[in-house]
DNA sequence: GTCTAATCCGATGAAAAGCTCACATTTGGC
DNA sequence: GCCAAATGTGAGCTTTTCATCGGATTAGAC
């Protein structure tokens, strides 16, 4: 039976939460610098400055570390997103802030972002992660509903599409050695507003 | 030293090219059904109905198998693309055919497509693959130049963006158990034509 | 039919990675 | 200070995967 994904033991003292954090930081660092190939429990433990044994105290296996990393990232990103989506001002301004946040977040560790995205599709994601994912999508849909002429029913679909589009463009730019943030932002906004302005094409028979 | 990526030996007889094909088919099948985790040389050989030894006759290591798979896929996709981009009719019709081809190709083996895409970012790609990639982008850019009011200089960037956007949307739909091809096509076209219709947003200071 | 080069085979060793466990150390409550 | 519970350690066992090599088999030229 493959090891489970949920944490093995909950840290009770302060030092152990520090250990868990160190492990996640170490994992993130290794993924960013050496990719999935370099990601193994021994390397993560060394990088985190703890022993493998400690790692296995809190995580039943390496996939559990990955799942925890995904969860943490989803949490962080949702939090940033919620700040950016504050309900004041024009909906276009909110969308721009959202793009800003996404660009900053994903371009900060482009390789890591890419890997987490990939792994998220493979791992059965825990409730908290999928909840965060849903919340983010609803948040975007809410903004889209503030657009004049928006069809409320179609906003969920549009939100999902916009998320995927933005991720893809940022991700591609992140593979460049010297990403052009301003140009990237311009292109993401162009794609987003273009998608929204475009009346859905007529279905062919 | 990690094994190289270029093929080790070129097949000379008919049966050996059949072996190489079987290996690539086996690899594709395993990636589609068991993902990257299931992808190891022994499993590929078994699935291909050959022995590991034969695999290593033609590939110096598993990454070489992956590289060959990526190369074959790029070749195939470029060929389909070239057919679809035939220079007759409206540019919009050509773009629609392109989307059709992309949807069909990528939705045929969604997991495989996703993995190849991911691995392409990791592996140093051989000349033929990057050449095919370039050709495809130029092909799309050519179509975009036929659009009225198109800025020829900006078409390369737009082509790259459209490729990424289409890939992302198809990929996302491919993760559904029952993809909705028609709806997907509609959304991809919406994103594409929307992007193209949208005047690039003004740069903020 | 014979001969040579090409191809194929798969047991087997080497290497890497996953994971455990017996024991050491630290913490916090009393 | 003392003690129980929590936490930390890392050598080393197990499992998985990579890759090779000596020898068997097959194809195609003559």
Short mmCIF file of C-alpha atoms (C1' of nucleotides) in Angstrom, two decimals:
data_model
loop_
_atom_site.label_atom_id
_atom_site.label_comp_id
_atom_site.label_asym_id
_atom_site.label_seq_id
_atom_site.Cartn_x
_atom_site.Cartn_y
_atom_site.Cartn_z
CA UNK A 1 0.00 0.00 0.00
CA UNK A 2 1.42 3.40 -0.91
CA UNK A 3 1.93 5.79 1.99
CA UNK A 4 -0.97 8.11 2.68
CA UNK A 5 -0.86 11.80 1.88
CA UNK A 6 -2.22 13.34 5.02
CA UNK A 7 0.25 14.36 7.71
CA UNK A 8 1.28 11.61 10.08
CA UNK A 9 1.43 13.57 13.27
CA UNK A 10 0.47 17.07 14.22
CA UNK A 11 3.27 19.20 15.67
CA UNK A 12 2.51 20.18 19.24
CA UNK A 13 5.51 22.15 20.29
CA UNK A 14 6.98 25.20 18.68
CA UNK A 15 10.18 23.57 17.55
CA UNK A 16 8.33 20.88 15.68
CA UNK A 17 6.29 23.37 13.68
CA UNK A 18 9.61 24.97 12.85
CA UNK A 19 10.80 21.56 11.66
CA UNK A 20 7.78 21.12 9.48
CA UNK A 21 8.25 24.57 8.01
CA UNK A 22 11.92 23.89 7.39
CA UNK A 23 11.02 20.71 5.57
CA UNK A 24 8.54 22.49 3.34
CA UNK A 25 11.00 25.29 2.67
CA UNK A 26 13.68 22.77 1.86
CA UNK A 27 11.38 20.93 -0.46
CA UNK A 28 10.44 24.15 -2.22
CA UNK A 29 14.06 25.10 -2.62
CA UNK A 30 15.03 21.76 -4.07
CA UNK A 31 12.15 21.73 -6.49
CA UNK A 32 13.01 25.21 -7.68
CA UNK A 33 16.69 24.50 -8.11
CA UNK A 34 16.88 20.83 -9.05
CA UNK A 35 13.39 20.01 -10.26
CA UNK A 36 11.43 16.85 -9.64
CA UNK A 37 14.50 14.65 -10.21
CA UNK A 38 16.28 16.17 -7.25
CA UNK A 39 13.27 15.82 -5.02
CA UNK A 40 13.80 12.90 -2.65
CA UNK A 41 13.31 12.63 1.06
CA UNK A 42 17.01 12.46 1.87
CA UNK A 43 17.85 15.57 -0.11
CA UNK A 44 14.91 17.44 1.35
CA UNK A 45 15.90 16.53 4.89
CA UNK A 46 19.52 17.58 4.35
CA UNK A 47 18.46 20.86 2.78
CA UNK A 48 16.03 21.46 5.62
CA UNK A 49 18.75 20.80 8.17
CA UNK A 50 16.88 17.94 9.82
CA UNK A 51 17.27 14.20 9.66
CA UNK A 52 15.14 11.95 7.47
CA UNK A 53 13.70 10.47 10.59
CA UNK A 54 12.17 13.80 11.51
CA UNK A 55 10.71 14.13 8.10
CA UNK A 56 8.98 10.79 8.43
CA UNK A 57 7.63 11.78 11.80
CA UNK A 58 5.41 14.32 10.13
CA UNK A 59 4.99 13.00 6.62
CA UNK A 60 4.19 9.42 5.72
CA UNK A 61 6.07 9.70 2.43
CA UNK A 62 7.40 12.08 -0.12
CA UNK A 63 4.06 12.60 -1.81
CA UNK A 64 2.74 13.84 1.50
CA UNK A 65 5.45 16.50 1.49
CA UNK A 66 4.41 17.47 -2.00
CA UNK A 67 0.77 17.61 -0.99
CA UNK A 68 1.60 19.82 1.98
CA UNK A 69 3.60 22.12 -0.26
CA UNK A 70 0.70 22.40 -2.66
CA UNK A 71 -1.65 23.10 0.20
CA UNK A 72 0.55 25.79 1.62
CA UNK A 73 0.96 27.43 -1.75
CA UNK A 74 -2.77 27.35 -2.42
CA UNK A 75 -3.40 28.93 0.96
CA UNK A 76 -0.87 31.68 0.39
CA UNK A 77 -2.05 32.44 -3.09
CA UNK A 78 -5.68 32.55 -2.06
CA UNK A 79 -4.83 34.99 0.69
CA UNK A 80 -2.97 37.29 -1.71
CA UNK A 81 -5.83 37.00 -4.13
CA UNK A 82 -8.42 37.94 -1.54
CA UNK A 83 -6.53 41.10 -0.70
CA UNK A 84 -6.27 42.06 -4.34
CA UNK A 85 -9.93 41.48 -5.02
CA UNK A 86 -11.17 43.98 -2.47
CA UNK A 87 -14.58 45.10 -3.51
CA UNK A 88 -13.86 48.76 -4.09
CA UNK A 89 -13.23 50.48 -7.39
CA UNK A 90 -13.85 49.34 -10.91
CA UNK A 91 -14.00 45.63 -11.68
CA UNK A 92 -11.29 46.21 -14.27
CA UNK A 93 -8.99 47.55 -11.60
CA UNK A 94 -9.63 44.49 -9.46
CA UNK A 95 -8.81 42.25 -12.36
CA UNK A 96 -5.60 44.15 -12.95
CA UNK A 97 -4.59 43.76 -9.34
CA UNK A 98 -5.33 40.07 -9.61
CA UNK A 99 -3.05 39.75 -12.60
CA UNK A 100 -0.37 41.65 -10.73
CA UNK A 101 -0.57 39.26 -7.83
CA UNK A 102 -0.55 36.20 -10.06
CA UNK A 103 2.44 37.42 -12.02
CA UNK A 104 4.39 38.27 -8.90
CA UNK A 105 3.56 35.02 -7.18
CA UNK A 106 4.24 32.70 -10.06
CA UNK A 107 7.29 34.49 -11.39
CA UNK A 108 8.87 34.44 -7.97
CA UNK A 109 9.67 30.73 -8.26
CA UNK A 110 8.73 29.81 -11.79
CA UNK A 111 10.00 26.25 -11.75
CA UNK A 112 8.39 25.50 -8.44
CA UNK A 113 5.09 26.95 -9.59
CA UNK A 114 5.21 24.83 -12.69
CA UNK A 115 5.95 21.66 -10.77
CA UNK A 116 3.29 22.23 -8.15
CA UNK A 117 0.80 22.76 -10.91
CA UNK A 118 1.84 19.54 -12.56
CA UNK A 119 1.80 17.52 -9.41
CA UNK A 120 -1.57 18.88 -8.40
CA UNK A 121 -3.03 17.06 -11.36
CA UNK A 122 -1.53 13.78 -10.21
CA UNK A 123 -2.16 13.81 -6.48
CA UNK A 124 -5.61 13.38 -5.00
CA UNK A 125 -5.86 16.77 -3.39
CA UNK A 126 -6.95 17.17 0.14
CA UNK A 127 -10.10 19.07 1.07
CA UNK A 128 -8.33 22.25 2.10
CA UNK A 129 -6.51 22.56 -1.19
CA UNK A 130 -9.52 22.02 -3.38
CA UNK A 131 -11.48 24.35 -1.14
CA UNK A 132 -8.90 27.08 -1.67
CA UNK A 133 -8.96 26.41 -5.37
CA UNK A 134 -12.73 26.73 -5.44
CA UNK A 135 -12.68 29.87 -3.37
CA UNK A 136 -10.28 31.51 -5.79
CA UNK A 137 -12.44 30.64 -8.73
CA UNK A 138 -15.56 31.99 -7.06
CA UNK A 139 -13.70 35.13 -6.18
CA UNK A 140 -12.81 35.76 -9.80
CA UNK A 141 -16.30 34.89 -10.94
CA UNK A 142 -17.64 37.49 -8.50
CA UNK A 143 -15.47 40.16 -10.06
CA UNK A 144 -16.57 39.19 -13.52
CA UNK A 145 -20.19 39.56 -12.48
CA UNK A 146 -19.51 43.20 -11.76
CA UNK A 147 -18.72 43.77 -15.43
CA UNK A 148 -21.50 45.52 -17.33
CA UNK A 149 -23.38 43.09 -19.53
CA UNK A 150 -21.90 40.06 -17.86
CA UNK A 151 -23.96 36.89 -17.92
CA UNK A 152 -23.85 35.70 -14.33
CA UNK A 153 -24.29 32.08 -15.27
CA UNK A 154 -21.29 32.07 -17.60
CA UNK A 155 -18.93 33.70 -15.12
CA UNK A 156 -17.78 30.51 -13.45
CA UNK A 157 -16.65 29.04 -16.72
CA UNK A 158 -14.97 32.28 -17.69
CA UNK A 159 -13.18 32.47 -14.34
CA UNK A 160 -11.78 28.99 -14.78
CA UNK A 161 -10.63 29.76 -18.30
CA UNK A 162 -8.99 33.01 -17.28
CA UNK A 163 -7.12 31.25 -14.51
CA UNK A 164 -5.76 28.69 -16.93
CA UNK A 165 -4.87 31.30 -19.50
CA UNK A 166 -3.03 33.48 -17.02
CA UNK A 167 -1.16 30.52 -15.57
CA UNK A 168 -0.06 29.39 -19.01
CA UNK A 169 1.22 32.77 -20.12
CA UNK A 170 3.06 33.46 -16.89
CA UNK A 171 4.50 30.01 -16.87
CA UNK A 172 5.83 30.38 -20.39
CA UNK A 173 7.42 33.70 -19.57
CA UNK A 174 8.90 32.20 -16.44
CA UNK A 175 10.94 29.82 -18.53
CA UNK A 176 12.88 32.72 -19.99
CA UNK A 177 16.10 33.54 -18.21
CA UNK A 178 15.09 37.20 -18.02
CA UNK A 179 11.32 37.48 -17.80
CA UNK A 180 9.77 40.76 -18.91
CA UNK A 181 7.22 41.48 -16.22
CA UNK A 182 5.68 44.56 -17.76
CA UNK A 183 5.30 42.97 -21.17
CA UNK A 184 3.92 39.84 -19.59
CA UNK A 185 1.34 41.73 -17.63
CA UNK A 186 0.27 43.55 -20.76
CA UNK A 187 -0.19 40.27 -22.63
CA UNK A 188 -2.09 38.61 -19.81
CA UNK A 189 -4.44 41.57 -19.60
CA UNK A 190 -4.88 41.54 -23.33
CA UNK A 191 -5.80 37.87 -23.23
CA UNK A 192 -8.16 38.34 -20.31
CA UNK A 193 -10.01 41.40 -21.51
CA UNK A 194 -10.03 40.01 -25.01
CA UNK A 195 -11.62 36.79 -23.83
CA UNK A 196 -14.23 38.70 -21.88
CA UNK A 197 -15.04 41.16 -24.66
CA UNK A 198 -15.39 38.45 -27.25
CA UNK A 199 -18.94 37.20 -27.71
CA UNK A 200 -18.82 33.41 -27.55
CA UNK A 201 -18.50 32.14 -31.14
CA UNK A 202 -21.59 30.64 -32.68
CA UNK A 203 -21.67 26.89 -32.60
CA UNK A 204 -21.26 25.28 -36.01
CA UNK A 205 -23.50 22.38 -36.91
CA UNK B 1 27.93 11.28 -16.31
CA UNK B 2 24.23 11.07 -17.10
CA UNK B 3 23.38 9.12 -20.24
CA UNK B 4 23.08 11.19 -23.39
CA UNK B 5 19.76 11.90 -25.03
CA UNK B 6 20.49 11.18 -28.64
CA UNK B 7 19.78 7.68 -29.91
CA UNK B 8 22.56 5.20 -29.38
CA UNK B 9 22.35 3.28 -32.62
CA UNK B 10 20.36 3.74 -35.77
CA UNK B 11 18.13 0.80 -36.71
CA UNK B 12 19.21 -0.78 -39.99
CA UNK B 13 16.83 -3.63 -40.51
CA UNK B 14 13.09 -3.54 -40.63
CA UNK B 15 12.54 -5.47 -37.44
CA UNK B 16 14.68 -3.09 -35.45
CA UNK B 17 12.69 -0.06 -36.55
CA UNK B 18 9.65 -2.02 -35.46
CA UNK B 19 11.34 -2.51 -32.09
CA UNK B 20 12.02 1.19 -31.76
CA UNK B 21 8.43 2.00 -32.64
CA UNK B 22 7.16 -0.57 -30.18
CA UNK B 23 9.29 1.00 -27.48
CA UNK B 24 7.94 4.46 -28.19
CA UNK B 25 4.39 3.17 -28.34
CA UNK B 26 4.90 1.32 -25.09
CA UNK B 27 6.33 4.40 -23.47
CA UNK B 28 3.40 6.48 -24.66
CA UNK B 29 0.94 3.95 -23.36
CA UNK B 30 2.55 3.79 -19.96
CA UNK B 31 2.74 7.55 -19.62
CA UNK B 32 -0.91 7.87 -20.53
CA UNK B 33 -2.08 5.16 -18.17
CA UNK B 34 0.35 5.29 -15.26
CA UNK B 35 1.95 8.71 -15.54
CA UNK B 36 5.55 9.63 -14.93
CA UNK B 37 5.76 7.37 -11.85
CA UNK B 38 5.11 4.28 -13.93
CA UNK B 39 7.62 5.30 -16.53
CA UNK B 40 10.76 3.22 -16.10
CA UNK B 41 12.80 1.31 -18.63
CA UNK B 42 11.71 -2.14 -17.45
CA UNK B 43 8.03 -1.32 -17.57
CA UNK B 44 8.40 0.26 -20.99
CA UNK B 45 10.25 -2.76 -22.33
CA UNK B 46 7.67 -5.19 -20.98
CA UNK B 47 4.82 -3.15 -22.36
CA UNK B 48 6.59 -2.91 -25.72
CA UNK B 49 7.09 -6.67 -25.76
CA UNK B 50 10.87 -6.44 -25.97
CA UNK B 51 13.61 -6.91 -23.41
CA UNK B 52 15.35 -4.11 -21.59
CA UNK B 53 18.49 -5.01 -23.43
CA UNK B 54 16.89 -4.12 -26.72
CA UNK B 55 15.75 -0.82 -25.33
CA UNK B 56 19.27 0.07 -24.32
CA UNK B 57 20.53 -0.88 -27.76
CA UNK B 58 18.72 2.12 -29.17
CA UNK B 59 18.43 4.48 -26.25
CA UNK B 60 21.20 5.38 -23.84
CA UNK B 61 18.74 5.90 -21.02
CA UNK B 62 15.16 6.61 -20.18
CA UNK B 63 15.44 10.32 -20.86
CA UNK B 64 16.44 9.45 -24.39
CA UNK B 65 13.20 7.54 -24.77
CA UNK B 66 11.35 10.56 -23.49
CA UNK B 67 13.21 12.84 -25.88
CA UNK B 68 12.40 10.55 -28.80
CA UNK B 69 8.76 10.54 -27.81
CA UNK B 70 8.71 14.30 -27.68
CA UNK B 71 10.40 14.47 -31.05
CA UNK B 72 7.94 12.09 -32.64
CA UNK B 73 5.00 13.97 -31.19
CA UNK B 74 6.36 17.31 -32.36
CA UNK B 75 6.85 15.90 -35.83
CA UNK B 76 3.34 14.47 -35.98
CA UNK B 77 1.73 17.58 -34.64
CA UNK B 78 3.60 19.83 -37.01
CA UNK B 79 2.51 17.71 -39.93
CA UNK B 80 -1.15 17.87 -38.91
CA UNK B 81 -0.78 21.57 -38.40
CA UNK B 82 0.68 22.15 -41.83
CA UNK B 83 -2.24 20.38 -43.45
CA UNK B 84 -4.71 22.45 -41.50
CA UNK B 85 -3.01 25.72 -42.32
CA UNK B 86 -3.37 25.36 -46.08
CA UNK B 87 -3.29 28.79 -47.59
CA UNK B 88 -6.78 28.87 -49.08
CA UNK B 89 -9.86 30.49 -47.67
CA UNK B 90 -10.22 33.01 -44.92
CA UNK B 91 -7.56 33.31 -42.21
CA UNK B 92 -10.27 32.77 -39.65
CA UNK B 93 -11.14 29.44 -41.22
CA UNK B 94 -7.50 28.41 -41.09
CA UNK B 95 -7.33 29.33 -37.42
CA UNK B 96 -10.44 27.32 -36.75
CA UNK B 97 -8.97 24.29 -38.46
CA UNK B 98 -5.85 24.72 -36.40
CA UNK B 99 -7.84 24.73 -33.20
CA UNK B 100 -9.66 21.62 -34.38
CA UNK B 101 -6.40 19.84 -34.95
CA UNK B 102 -4.96 20.91 -31.65
CA UNK B 103 -8.04 19.84 -29.75
CA UNK B 104 -8.17 16.47 -31.46
CA UNK B 105 -4.49 15.82 -31.01
CA UNK B 106 -4.20 16.84 -27.40
CA UNK B 107 -7.49 15.40 -26.24
CA UNK B 108 -6.60 12.05 -27.77
CA UNK B 109 -4.13 11.30 -24.98
CA UNK B 110 -4.56 14.10 -22.51
CA UNK B 111 -2.25 12.79 -19.83
CA UNK B 112 0.47 12.00 -22.29
CA UNK B 113 0.21 15.42 -23.87
CA UNK B 114 0.49 17.03 -20.49
CA UNK B 115 3.52 15.02 -19.52
CA UNK B 116 5.35 15.58 -22.79
CA UNK B 117 4.77 19.27 -22.37
CA UNK B 118 6.15 19.19 -18.88
CA UNK B 119 9.17 17.13 -19.78
CA UNK B 120 9.94 19.29 -22.75
CA UNK B 121 10.70 22.09 -20.34
CA UNK B 122 13.18 19.93 -18.46
CA UNK B 123 15.06 18.17 -21.24
CA UNK B 124 17.50 19.98 -23.49
CA UNK B 125 15.59 19.50 -26.71
CA UNK B 126 17.30 18.22 -29.79
CA UNK B 127 17.51 20.32 -32.95
CA UNK B 128 14.68 18.56 -34.75
CA UNK B 129 12.24 19.13 -31.95
CA UNK B 130 12.99 22.80 -31.52
CA UNK B 131 12.94 23.20 -35.27
CA UNK B 132 9.46 21.69 -35.41
CA UNK B 133 8.38 23.94 -32.58
CA UNK B 134 9.69 26.98 -34.40
CA UNK B 135 8.08 25.97 -37.66
CA UNK B 136 4.73 25.66 -35.97
CA UNK B 137 5.01 29.07 -34.44
CA UNK B 138 5.99 30.64 -37.75
CA UNK B 139 3.08 28.91 -39.40
CA UNK B 140 0.62 30.44 -36.98
CA UNK B 141 2.26 33.82 -37.26
CA UNK B 142 1.85 33.61 -41.04
CA UNK B 143 -1.87 33.05 -40.66
CA UNK B 144 -2.17 35.94 -38.27
CA UNK B 145 -0.48 38.22 -40.79
CA UNK B 146 -3.35 37.54 -43.15
CA UNK B 147 -5.74 39.17 -40.71
CA UNK B 148 -6.83 42.66 -41.73
CA UNK B 149 -5.07 45.28 -39.65
CA UNK B 150 -2.54 42.86 -38.28
CA UNK B 151 0.79 44.26 -37.22
CA UNK B 152 3.28 41.91 -38.85
CA UNK B 153 5.92 42.54 -36.24
CA UNK B 154 3.66 41.57 -33.36
CA UNK B 155 2.48 38.33 -34.92
CA UNK B 156 5.27 36.15 -33.61
CA UNK B 157 4.51 37.11 -30.04
CA UNK B 158 0.81 36.62 -30.61
CA UNK B 159 1.39 33.21 -32.15
CA UNK B 160 3.38 32.07 -29.14
CA UNK B 161 0.74 33.36 -26.76
CA UNK B 162 -2.08 31.71 -28.68
CA UNK B 163 -0.23 28.41 -28.61
CA UNK B 164 0.16 28.58 -24.86
CA UNK B 165 -3.43 29.64 -24.34
CA UNK B 166 -4.82 26.87 -26.49
CA UNK B 167 -2.63 24.28 -24.83
CA UNK B 168 -3.70 25.37 -21.39
CA UNK B 169 -7.41 25.31 -22.11
CA UNK B 170 -7.32 21.97 -23.86
CA UNK B 171 -5.17 20.54 -21.15
CA UNK B 172 -7.57 21.64 -18.45
CA UNK B 173 -10.51 20.15 -20.29
CA UNK B 174 -8.55 16.96 -20.80
CA UNK B 175 -8.44 16.40 -17.07
CA UNK B 176 -12.20 16.00 -17.00
CA UNK B 177 -13.41 12.44 -17.24
CA UNK B 178 -15.79 13.41 -20.04
CA UNK B 179 -14.35 16.31 -22.02
CA UNK B 180 -16.81 18.45 -23.95
CA UNK B 181 -15.13 18.91 -27.30
CA UNK B 182 -17.59 21.31 -28.82
CA UNK B 183 -17.69 23.53 -25.78
CA UNK B 184 -13.94 23.43 -25.54
CA UNK B 185 -13.50 24.44 -29.13
CA UNK B 186 -15.86 27.34 -28.63
CA UNK B 187 -13.90 28.55 -25.62
CA UNK B 188 -10.54 28.21 -27.32
CA UNK B 189 -11.81 30.19 -30.29
CA UNK B 190 -13.25 32.78 -27.99
CA UNK B 191 -9.92 33.16 -26.25
CA UNK B 192 -8.01 33.29 -29.52
CA UNK B 193 -10.20 35.75 -31.38
CA UNK B 194 -10.63 37.76 -28.23
CA UNK B 195 -6.90 38.06 -27.78
CA UNK B 196 -6.46 39.10 -31.38
CA UNK B 197 -9.31 41.61 -31.38
CA UNK B 198 -8.15 43.24 -28.19
CA UNK B 199 -5.89 46.24 -28.69
CA UNK B 200 -2.85 45.74 -26.47
CA UNK B 201 -3.56 47.55 -23.18
CA UNK B 202 -1.74 50.79 -22.65
CA UNK B 203 1.30 50.49 -20.46
CA UNK B 204 0.90 52.12 -17.07
CA UNK B 205 3.67 54.23 -15.74
"C1'" DG C 1 23.22 -23.56 -47.35
"C1'" DT C 2 26.52 -20.86 -45.02
"C1'" DC C 3 28.29 -17.00 -42.94
"C1'" DT C 4 28.36 -12.51 -40.84
"C1'" DA C 5 26.37 -8.69 -38.90
"C1'" DA C 6 22.42 -7.20 -36.72
"C1'" DT C 7 19.29 -7.91 -33.31
"C1'" DC C 8 17.38 -9.68 -29.13
"C1'" DC C 9 17.39 -11.60 -24.57
"C1'" DG C 10 17.10 -11.35 -19.47
"C1'" DA C 11 19.77 -12.65 -15.35
"C1'" DT C 12 22.49 -9.87 -12.76
"C1'" DG C 13 25.16 -6.30 -10.43
"C1'" DA C 14 25.26 -1.36 -9.16
"C1'" DA C 15 23.11 2.70 -7.65
"C1'" DA C 16 19.55 5.40 -5.85
"C1'" DA C 17 15.71 6.17 -3.11
"C1'" DG C 18 12.31 4.99 0.37
"C1'" DC C 19 11.66 4.23 4.94
"C1'" DT C 20 12.33 2.28 9.93
"C1'" DC C 21 13.82 1.80 14.46
"C1'" DA C 22 16.48 1.87 18.64
"C1'" DC C 23 18.26 5.26 20.97
"C1'" DA C 24 19.55 10.33 22.26
"C1'" DT C 25 17.98 14.80 23.36
"C1'" DT C 26 14.82 18.51 24.58
"C1'" DT C 27 10.67 20.51 26.39
"C1'" DG C 28 7.29 21.91 29.65
"C1'" DG C 29 4.46 20.80 33.62
"C1'" DC C 30 4.81 19.74 38.38
"C1'" DG D 1 15.17 19.29 39.90
"C1'" DC D 2 12.43 15.33 38.02
"C1'" DC D 3 9.81 12.95 34.80
"C1'" DA D 4 6.93 11.85 30.95
"C1'" DA D 5 5.95 13.11 26.55
"C1'" DA D 6 7.53 15.10 22.45
"C1'" DT D 7 10.94 15.56 19.27
"C1'" DG D 8 15.28 14.58 16.86
"C1'" DT D 9 18.94 11.46 14.93
"C1'" DG D 10 21.18 8.73 11.29
"C1'" DA D 11 23.02 4.08 10.33
"C1'" DG D 12 21.40 0.77 7.70
"C1'" DC D 13 17.74 -2.39 5.79
"C1'" DT D 14 14.51 -2.86 1.80
"C1'" DT D 15 12.73 -1.87 -2.44
"C1'" DT D 16 12.94 0.03 -6.79
"C1'" DT D 17 15.17 1.36 -10.87
"C1'" DC D 18 19.05 1.73 -13.95
"C1'" DA D 19 22.08 -0.28 -16.97
"C1'" DT D 20 25.36 -3.94 -18.75
"C1'" DC D 21 27.13 -7.98 -20.88
"C1'" DG D 22 27.81 -12.58 -22.63
"C1'" DG D 23 25.58 -15.36 -25.19
"C1'" DA D 24 21.33 -16.93 -28.16
"C1'" DT D 25 18.70 -15.94 -32.20
"C1'" DT D 26 17.49 -14.06 -36.71
"C1'" DA D 27 17.93 -11.65 -41.22
"C1'" DG D 28 19.83 -11.01 -45.51
"C1'" DA D 29 23.86 -11.29 -48.71
"C1'" DC D 30 26.26 -14.42 -51.47
#
